[in-house]
Every structure is written in structure tokens, then in C-alpha cells.
Amino acid sequence: MIKIENVEVMGWEHTIRGIRNTMGSWNKSDSGICKGGDDGIGCENCVNCDSCAHAYDHSWQLGKADHDLMMRLEDAGYRRMITVNLDITAPLYWWKDFYTYEVGAVADSCSAMSELAAKAFTLDDFSCEHLDIRTIKVLEDVVNVLNDYMTLYVNYNADDFEIKGCPSKEGIWWQMIQLLPSSYNQKRTVMLNYETLTGVYPMLKNHELDEWVEFRKWIEVLPYSEIIIGKAMGIKHDSIL
């Protein structure tokens, strides 16, 4: 299971200025605000013209000339300036892969201890969609044990644990941390960029994990994702700078 939300893509205007600095072609930039009249980007210049309902919503839109230039400059490294902030909820086994692929520049997660003590565990807290009847039962038993220890941890009173053999509060904590399955879903806020996505996109094709399959599909629906996918697929474009 993977859930991606609160996606924000930034840096388009800075990126365009940067790539046009090298050739002094700022006057050829045609990106701008979508609005009626002669002072907006103009529908004829907008990359999204054919699919737009022409609502003039004052959003920033990429122009055809700027878009074409980006598609040509495949190895200029400008994609690093297009940043993406998002929240991802995914199992711990996926997060391990996430850092292996070095997808994100920054990832801030919830505190493991505060998460474990925040509420009772349920099956919804785990990615278990592929488990059969037998293994679901095992997971249910683990969840029950985790909840037992979580209750002990939250309600811990040192005076109640003086009997020899009873665990300390730290000992209870270790029971939860080391018993917690890698299918546990954790939410993290991530910052990445189009350059890293361009590198990882082809590697995710036919990946065995459902989460990576869904992540690849998410890349494909990002704004102007052809800037990522076009390079990854080796597509060439003709253009005037």
C-alpha cells in the first residue's frame, strides 16, 4: 500500500530563467499566467492549450517555446531546480528501498516512539493486502501483542514493576520496536526533484513491489511529466531556442 498526497511542484520560473541565462534568450520565454486579454500567456503559447477548458484561472502555465527548450536540454541538469514536496504513507519495507534508490533529498518522518504510543494498532496500520488467511492470523496475533505492550508503556508506573522479572519502561519499548513488522505503514514528508525522478523512472519498470508500480504511475501524472519520461525513454525533440 502507498498513499501520496499534498503534492506541490515548484521552481518552474526559476528553472526557465536559469536555462535561458546560458544563451541570453530571455526574450523568447513564453510562459506566464493564464488569463484573458493580451497580458496573459495567450492560449496559442500554452502547452496545455488543447486539453484546457479555457477558464482563465490565473494559474502559471508553461509556454510551448520554454517547454520545447526543456525537452531539448536533456543533460543540462536543470531538472534539479524543479522540486516536489509531498507526503507519502508506505510500509517500512518500501522506505528501505526508497533510500536505496536515493529518490528523496529530504524525508521527515513521524517519530517512531510517538507513533507507537499514539493509538491502538489495527490491521489498517499495515500493508497486508497480499497475506493469506494463515499469515493474516499471525499478523493479528502480533497486533494484539503490540497493543498489550503499548498499553503497558502508556500506563507505566514504576511502582507497579518492582517485582523481579517485570520489564522496565525501556524494556517494554524494545518489545514494540523489535516486534514491529516491516509492513507497518509510516507517513513521511519528502522533498525530491525532477532530476532524481528522471533517473529512477526507468528502474521502476516491472518492479515486483506494488508500491513502486504505483509510484511510477504517479510520476507519469506529474505536471509536464514528459520532461521526466521523455528523457528516460530517449525521446528527441526538434525546436528553436
mmCIF file of C-alpha atoms in Angstrom:
data_model
loop_
_atom_site.group_PDB
_atom_site.id
_atom_site.type_symbol
_atom_site.label_atom_id
_atom_site.label_comp_id
_atom_site.label_asym_id
_atom_site.label_seq_id
_atom_site.Cartn_x
_atom_site.Cartn_y
_atom_site.Cartn_z
ATOM 1 C CA MET A 1 0.000 0.000 0.000
ATOM 2 C CA ILE A 2 1.194 3.501 -0.794
ATOM 3 C CA LYS A 3 -0.629 6.821 -0.439
ATOM 4 C CA ILE A 4 0.721 10.022 -1.984
ATOM 5 C CA GLU A 5 -0.861 13.338 -1.024
ATOM 6 C CA ASN A 6 -0.248 17.066 -0.575
ATOM 7 C CA VAL A 7 1.881 17.249 -3.720
ATOM 8 C CA GLU A 8 3.372 20.633 -4.578
ATOM 9 C CA VAL A 9 5.662 21.193 -7.591
ATOM 10 C CA MET A 10 7.776 24.363 -7.533
ATOM 11 C CA GLY A 11 10.626 26.087 -9.340
ATOM 12 C CA TRP A 12 9.375 26.396 -12.916
ATOM 13 C CA GLU A 13 10.032 30.127 -13.324
ATOM 14 C CA HIS A 14 13.490 29.918 -11.744
ATOM 15 C CA THR A 15 14.325 26.944 -13.934
ATOM 16 C CA ILE A 16 13.327 28.750 -17.119
ATOM 17 C CA ARG A 17 15.389 31.815 -16.218
ATOM 18 C CA GLY A 18 18.330 29.590 -15.449
ATOM 19 C CA ILE A 19 18.360 27.640 -18.696
ATOM 20 C CA ARG A 20 17.873 30.813 -20.753
ATOM 21 C CA ASN A 21 20.749 32.568 -18.938
ATOM 22 C CA THR A 22 23.257 30.401 -20.791
ATOM 23 C CA MET A 23 22.090 31.623 -24.216
ATOM 24 C CA GLY A 24 20.720 35.052 -23.345
ATOM 25 C CA SER A 25 17.326 34.193 -24.800
ATOM 26 C CA TRP A 26 15.088 35.539 -22.030
ATOM 27 C CA ASN A 27 13.018 37.446 -24.604
ATOM 28 C CA LYS A 28 11.952 34.136 -26.163
ATOM 29 C CA SER A 29 10.390 32.855 -22.943
ATOM 30 C CA ASP A 30 6.634 32.422 -23.418
ATOM 31 C CA SER A 31 5.443 31.024 -20.076
ATOM 32 C CA GLY A 32 3.101 33.033 -17.905
ATOM 33 C CA ILE A 33 -0.254 33.486 -16.212
ATOM 34 C CA CYS A 34 -3.429 32.021 -17.702
ATOM 35 C CA LYS A 35 -5.895 34.891 -18.031
ATOM 36 C CA GLY A 36 -7.997 36.588 -20.665
ATOM 37 C CA GLY A 37 -6.825 39.545 -22.720
ATOM 38 C CA ASP A 38 -3.436 40.332 -24.218
ATOM 39 C CA ASP A 39 -1.377 40.421 -20.994
ATOM 40 C CA GLY A 40 -1.582 36.684 -20.183
ATOM 41 C CA ILE A 41 0.385 33.798 -21.644
ATOM 42 C CA GLY A 42 -2.027 33.534 -24.579
ATOM 43 C CA CYS A 43 -3.719 30.255 -25.469
ATOM 44 C CA GLU A 44 -1.623 29.912 -28.618
ATOM 45 C CA ASN A 45 1.557 29.799 -26.494
ATOM 46 C CA CYS A 46 0.315 27.391 -23.805
ATOM 47 C CA VAL A 47 1.454 23.772 -23.806
ATOM 48 C CA ASN A 48 -1.874 22.721 -22.300
ATOM 49 C CA CYS A 49 -3.994 24.617 -24.814
ATOM 50 C CA ASP A 50 -5.526 21.545 -26.467
ATOM 51 C CA SER A 51 -6.644 19.960 -23.182
ATOM 52 C CA CYS A 52 -7.704 23.149 -21.397
ATOM 53 C CA ALA A 53 -11.263 24.299 -20.743
ATOM 54 C CA HIS A 54 -10.009 27.909 -21.142
ATOM 55 C CA ALA A 55 -11.245 29.032 -17.742
ATOM 56 C CA TYR A 56 -8.524 31.722 -17.394
ATOM 57 C CA ASP A 57 -7.849 30.634 -13.823
ATOM 58 C CA HIS A 58 -4.728 32.799 -13.312
ATOM 59 C CA SER A 59 -2.553 29.737 -12.785
ATOM 60 C CA TRP A 60 1.026 29.741 -14.037
ATOM 61 C CA GLN A 61 1.414 27.786 -17.285
ATOM 62 C CA LEU A 62 4.428 26.577 -19.235
ATOM 63 C CA GLY A 63 4.794 28.049 -22.720
ATOM 64 C CA LYS A 64 5.474 25.990 -25.825
ATOM 65 C CA ALA A 65 8.882 27.520 -26.546
ATOM 66 C CA ASP A 66 10.081 27.072 -22.947
ATOM 67 C CA HIS A 67 8.724 23.518 -22.899
ATOM 68 C CA ASP A 68 10.443 22.698 -26.178
ATOM 69 C CA LEU A 69 13.739 24.081 -24.868
ATOM 70 C CA MET A 70 13.480 21.928 -21.743
ATOM 71 C CA MET A 71 12.883 18.828 -23.847
ATOM 72 C CA ARG A 72 15.979 19.576 -25.894
ATOM 73 C CA LEU A 73 18.346 20.233 -22.999
ATOM 74 C CA GLU A 74 18.310 16.634 -21.792
ATOM 75 C CA ASP A 75 21.649 16.706 -19.992
ATOM 76 C CA ALA A 76 21.722 20.274 -18.690
ATOM 77 C CA GLY A 77 20.821 19.282 -15.116
ATOM 78 C CA TYR A 78 18.089 21.925 -14.869
ATOM 79 C CA ARG A 79 15.593 19.349 -13.562
ATOM 80 C CA ARG A 80 17.240 19.636 -10.147
ATOM 81 C CA MET A 81 15.610 23.054 -9.791
ATOM 82 C CA ILE A 82 12.094 21.656 -10.229
ATOM 83 C CA THR A 83 11.307 20.458 -6.723
ATOM 84 C CA VAL A 84 8.427 18.347 -5.477
ATOM 85 C CA ASN A 85 7.155 18.335 -1.893
ATOM 86 C CA LEU A 86 4.727 15.609 -0.886
ATOM 87 C CA ASP A 87 3.531 13.306 1.879
ATOM 88 C CA ILE A 88 3.978 9.566 1.396
ATOM 89 C CA THR A 89 2.450 6.858 3.554
ATOM 90 C CA ALA A 90 4.038 3.481 2.830
ATOM 91 C CA PRO A 91 5.303 0.348 4.601
ATOM 92 C CA LEU A 92 8.734 0.261 6.203
ATOM 93 C CA TYR A 93 9.965 -2.288 3.648
ATOM 94 C CA TRP A 94 9.261 0.259 0.888
ATOM 95 C CA TRP A 95 11.014 3.056 2.750
ATOM 96 C CA LYS A 96 14.124 0.883 2.890
ATOM 97 C CA ASP A 97 14.045 0.706 -0.928
ATOM 98 C CA PHE A 98 13.347 4.434 -1.117
ATOM 99 C CA TYR A 99 16.700 5.249 0.443
ATOM 100 C CA THR A 100 18.457 2.599 -1.648
ATOM 101 C CA TYR A 101 17.268 4.350 -4.809
ATOM 102 C CA GLU A 102 18.179 7.746 -3.289
ATOM 103 C CA VAL A 103 14.922 9.216 -4.572
ATOM 104 C CA GLY A 104 14.371 11.930 -1.987
ATOM 105 C CA ALA A 105 16.675 14.721 -0.891
ATOM 106 C CA VAL A 106 14.844 15.168 2.421
ATOM 107 C CA ALA A 107 12.386 12.942 4.253
ATOM 108 C CA ASP A 108 10.951 13.892 7.637
ATOM 109 C CA SER A 109 9.088 11.080 9.327
ATOM 110 C CA CYS A 110 6.867 10.815 12.349
ATOM 111 C CA SER A 111 8.721 9.782 15.487
ATOM 112 C CA ALA A 112 8.593 6.003 15.781
ATOM 113 C CA MET A 113 8.017 6.145 19.521
ATOM 114 C CA SER A 114 5.307 8.788 19.393
ATOM 115 C CA GLU A 115 3.581 6.812 16.636
ATOM 116 C CA LEU A 116 3.719 3.545 18.564
ATOM 117 C CA ALA A 117 2.233 5.110 21.682
ATOM 118 C CA ALA A 118 -0.334 7.308 19.934
ATOM 119 C CA LYS A 119 -3.165 4.812 19.483
ATOM 120 C CA ALA A 120 -4.038 1.157 19.403
ATOM 121 C CA PHE A 121 -2.745 -0.811 16.418
ATOM 122 C CA THR A 122 -5.176 -2.182 13.842
ATOM 123 C CA LEU A 123 -4.677 -4.153 10.634
ATOM 124 C CA ASP A 124 -5.223 -0.901 8.726
ATOM 125 C CA ASP A 125 -1.850 0.264 10.019
ATOM 126 C CA PHE A 126 -0.118 -2.423 7.947
ATOM 127 C CA SER A 127 0.254 -3.258 4.268
ATOM 128 C CA CYS A 128 -1.220 -6.744 4.298
ATOM 129 C CA GLU A 129 -3.253 -6.957 1.081
ATOM 130 C CA HIS A 130 -1.291 -9.995 -0.164
ATOM 131 C CA LEU A 131 -1.446 -12.052 3.037
ATOM 132 C CA ASP A 132 -3.470 -15.254 3.083
ATOM 133 C CA ILE A 133 -5.725 -16.486 5.887
ATOM 134 C CA ARG A 134 -2.911 -18.090 7.841
ATOM 135 C CA THR A 135 -0.499 -15.147 7.733
ATOM 136 C CA ILE A 136 -3.263 -12.627 8.454
ATOM 137 C CA LYS A 137 -3.924 -14.584 11.644
ATOM 138 C CA VAL A 138 -0.224 -14.333 12.552
ATOM 139 C CA LEU A 139 -0.307 -10.591 11.949
ATOM 140 C CA GLU A 140 -3.436 -10.257 14.086
ATOM 141 C CA ASP A 141 -1.623 -12.024 16.929
ATOM 142 C CA VAL A 142 1.338 -9.651 16.551
ATOM 143 C CA VAL A 143 -1.013 -6.652 16.585
ATOM 144 C CA ASN A 144 -2.601 -7.917 19.804
ATOM 145 C CA VAL A 145 0.793 -8.325 21.465
ATOM 146 C CA LEU A 146 1.872 -4.858 20.306
ATOM 147 C CA ASN A 147 -1.283 -3.385 21.805
ATOM 148 C CA ASP A 148 -0.643 -5.180 25.087
ATOM 149 C CA TYR A 149 2.827 -3.677 25.326
ATOM 150 C CA MET A 150 1.615 -0.298 24.115
ATOM 151 C CA THR A 151 -0.908 -0.229 26.971
ATOM 152 C CA LEU A 152 1.827 -1.144 29.456
ATOM 153 C CA TYR A 153 4.090 1.577 28.068
ATOM 154 C CA VAL A 154 1.475 4.346 28.118
ATOM 155 C CA ASN A 155 0.248 3.449 31.603
ATOM 156 C CA TYR A 156 3.670 2.638 33.028
ATOM 157 C CA ASN A 157 4.114 3.201 36.726
ATOM 158 C CA ALA A 158 7.486 2.308 38.176
ATOM 159 C CA ASP A 159 5.908 1.241 41.467
ATOM 160 C CA ASP A 160 3.924 -1.437 39.670
ATOM 161 C CA PHE A 161 7.013 -3.026 38.108
ATOM 162 C CA GLU A 162 9.229 -3.707 41.066
ATOM 163 C CA ILE A 163 8.515 -7.424 41.059
ATOM 164 C CA LYS A 164 11.528 -9.305 39.760
ATOM 165 C CA GLY A 165 11.189 -10.276 36.113
ATOM 166 C CA CYS A 166 8.805 -7.491 35.100
ATOM 167 C CA PRO A 167 10.130 -5.287 32.303
ATOM 168 C CA SER A 168 11.265 -1.711 32.711
ATOM 169 C CA LYS A 169 9.710 1.008 30.569
ATOM 170 C CA GLU A 170 12.720 0.802 28.266
ATOM 171 C CA GLY A 171 12.265 -2.954 28.095
ATOM 172 C CA ILE A 172 8.627 -2.517 27.050
ATOM 173 C CA TRP A 173 9.719 -0.067 24.356
ATOM 174 C CA TRP A 174 12.155 -2.631 22.942
ATOM 175 C CA GLN A 175 9.389 -5.230 22.748
ATOM 176 C CA MET A 176 7.406 -2.958 20.430
ATOM 177 C CA ILE A 177 10.316 -1.701 18.335
ATOM 178 C CA GLN A 178 11.789 -5.131 17.621
ATOM 179 C CA LEU A 179 8.461 -6.869 17.141
ATOM 180 C CA LEU A 180 7.048 -4.247 14.752
ATOM 181 C CA PRO A 181 6.682 -5.825 11.260
ATOM 182 C CA SER A 182 8.226 -4.172 8.212
ATOM 183 C CA SER A 183 4.722 -3.969 6.757
ATOM 184 C CA TYR A 184 3.926 -1.158 9.204
ATOM 185 C CA ASN A 185 2.841 1.968 7.287
ATOM 186 C CA GLN A 186 4.662 5.169 8.129
ATOM 187 C CA LYS A 187 3.964 8.693 6.857
ATOM 188 C CA ARG A 188 6.887 10.881 5.812
ATOM 189 C CA THR A 189 7.107 14.309 4.210
ATOM 190 C CA VAL A 190 9.533 14.216 1.307
ATOM 191 C CA MET A 191 11.299 16.715 -0.936
ATOM 192 C CA LEU A 192 12.627 15.454 -4.258
ATOM 193 C CA ASN A 193 13.168 16.861 -7.743
ATOM 194 C CA TYR A 194 12.577 16.065 -11.390
ATOM 195 C CA GLU A 195 16.220 15.095 -11.912
ATOM 196 C CA THR A 196 16.095 12.246 -9.388
ATOM 197 C CA LEU A 197 12.732 11.135 -10.773
ATOM 198 C CA THR A 198 14.223 11.053 -14.284
ATOM 199 C CA GLY A 199 16.923 8.714 -13.004
ATOM 200 C CA VAL A 200 14.644 6.390 -11.051
ATOM 201 C CA TYR A 201 11.725 6.182 -13.507
ATOM 202 C CA PRO A 202 13.234 3.570 -15.895
ATOM 203 C CA MET A 203 14.475 1.469 -12.978
ATOM 204 C CA LEU A 204 10.930 1.028 -11.682
ATOM 205 C CA LYS A 205 9.592 -0.602 -14.828
ATOM 206 C CA ASN A 206 8.239 -4.086 -13.996
ATOM 207 C CA HIS A 207 9.210 -3.694 -10.329
ATOM 208 C CA GLU A 208 7.967 -6.514 -8.115
ATOM 209 C CA LEU A 209 6.632 -4.209 -5.384
ATOM 210 C CA ASP A 210 3.147 -2.780 -5.936
ATOM 211 C CA GLU A 211 4.203 0.391 -4.164
ATOM 212 C CA TRP A 212 6.884 1.144 -6.757
ATOM 213 C CA VAL A 213 4.472 0.382 -9.593
ATOM 214 C CA GLU A 214 2.070 2.956 -8.154
ATOM 215 C CA PHE A 215 4.892 5.426 -7.548
ATOM 216 C CA ARG A 216 5.899 5.124 -11.219
ATOM 217 C CA LYS A 217 2.304 5.808 -12.284
ATOM 218 C CA TRP A 218 2.331 8.882 -10.030
ATOM 219 C CA ILE A 219 5.445 10.182 -11.816
ATOM 220 C CA GLU A 220 3.577 9.879 -15.110
ATOM 221 C CA VAL A 221 0.811 12.255 -13.993
ATOM 222 C CA LEU A 222 3.049 14.984 -12.561
ATOM 223 C CA PRO A 223 2.834 18.388 -14.294
ATOM 224 C CA TYR A 224 4.716 18.221 -17.595
ATOM 225 C CA SER A 225 5.888 14.711 -16.735
ATOM 226 C CA GLU A 226 7.208 14.304 -20.286
ATOM 227 C CA ILE A 227 10.203 16.333 -19.083
ATOM 228 C CA ILE A 228 10.957 13.323 -16.872
ATOM 229 C CA ILE A 229 9.686 10.490 -19.018
ATOM 230 C CA GLY A 230 10.861 11.910 -22.349
ATOM 231 C CA LYS A 231 14.480 11.762 -21.287
ATOM 232 C CA ALA A 232 14.050 8.405 -19.608
ATOM 233 C CA MET A 233 12.617 6.982 -22.845
ATOM 234 C CA GLY A 234 15.215 8.645 -25.059
ATOM 235 C CA ILE A 235 12.709 10.819 -26.931
ATOM 236 C CA LYS A 236 14.245 13.566 -29.115
ATOM 237 C CA HIS A 237 12.575 16.868 -29.948
ATOM 238 C CA ASP A 238 13.229 19.500 -32.600
ATOM 239 C CA SER A 239 12.940 23.125 -31.606
ATOM 240 C CA ILE A 240 14.036 26.697 -31.976
ATOM 241 C CA LEU A 241 15.799 28.186 -28.970
#
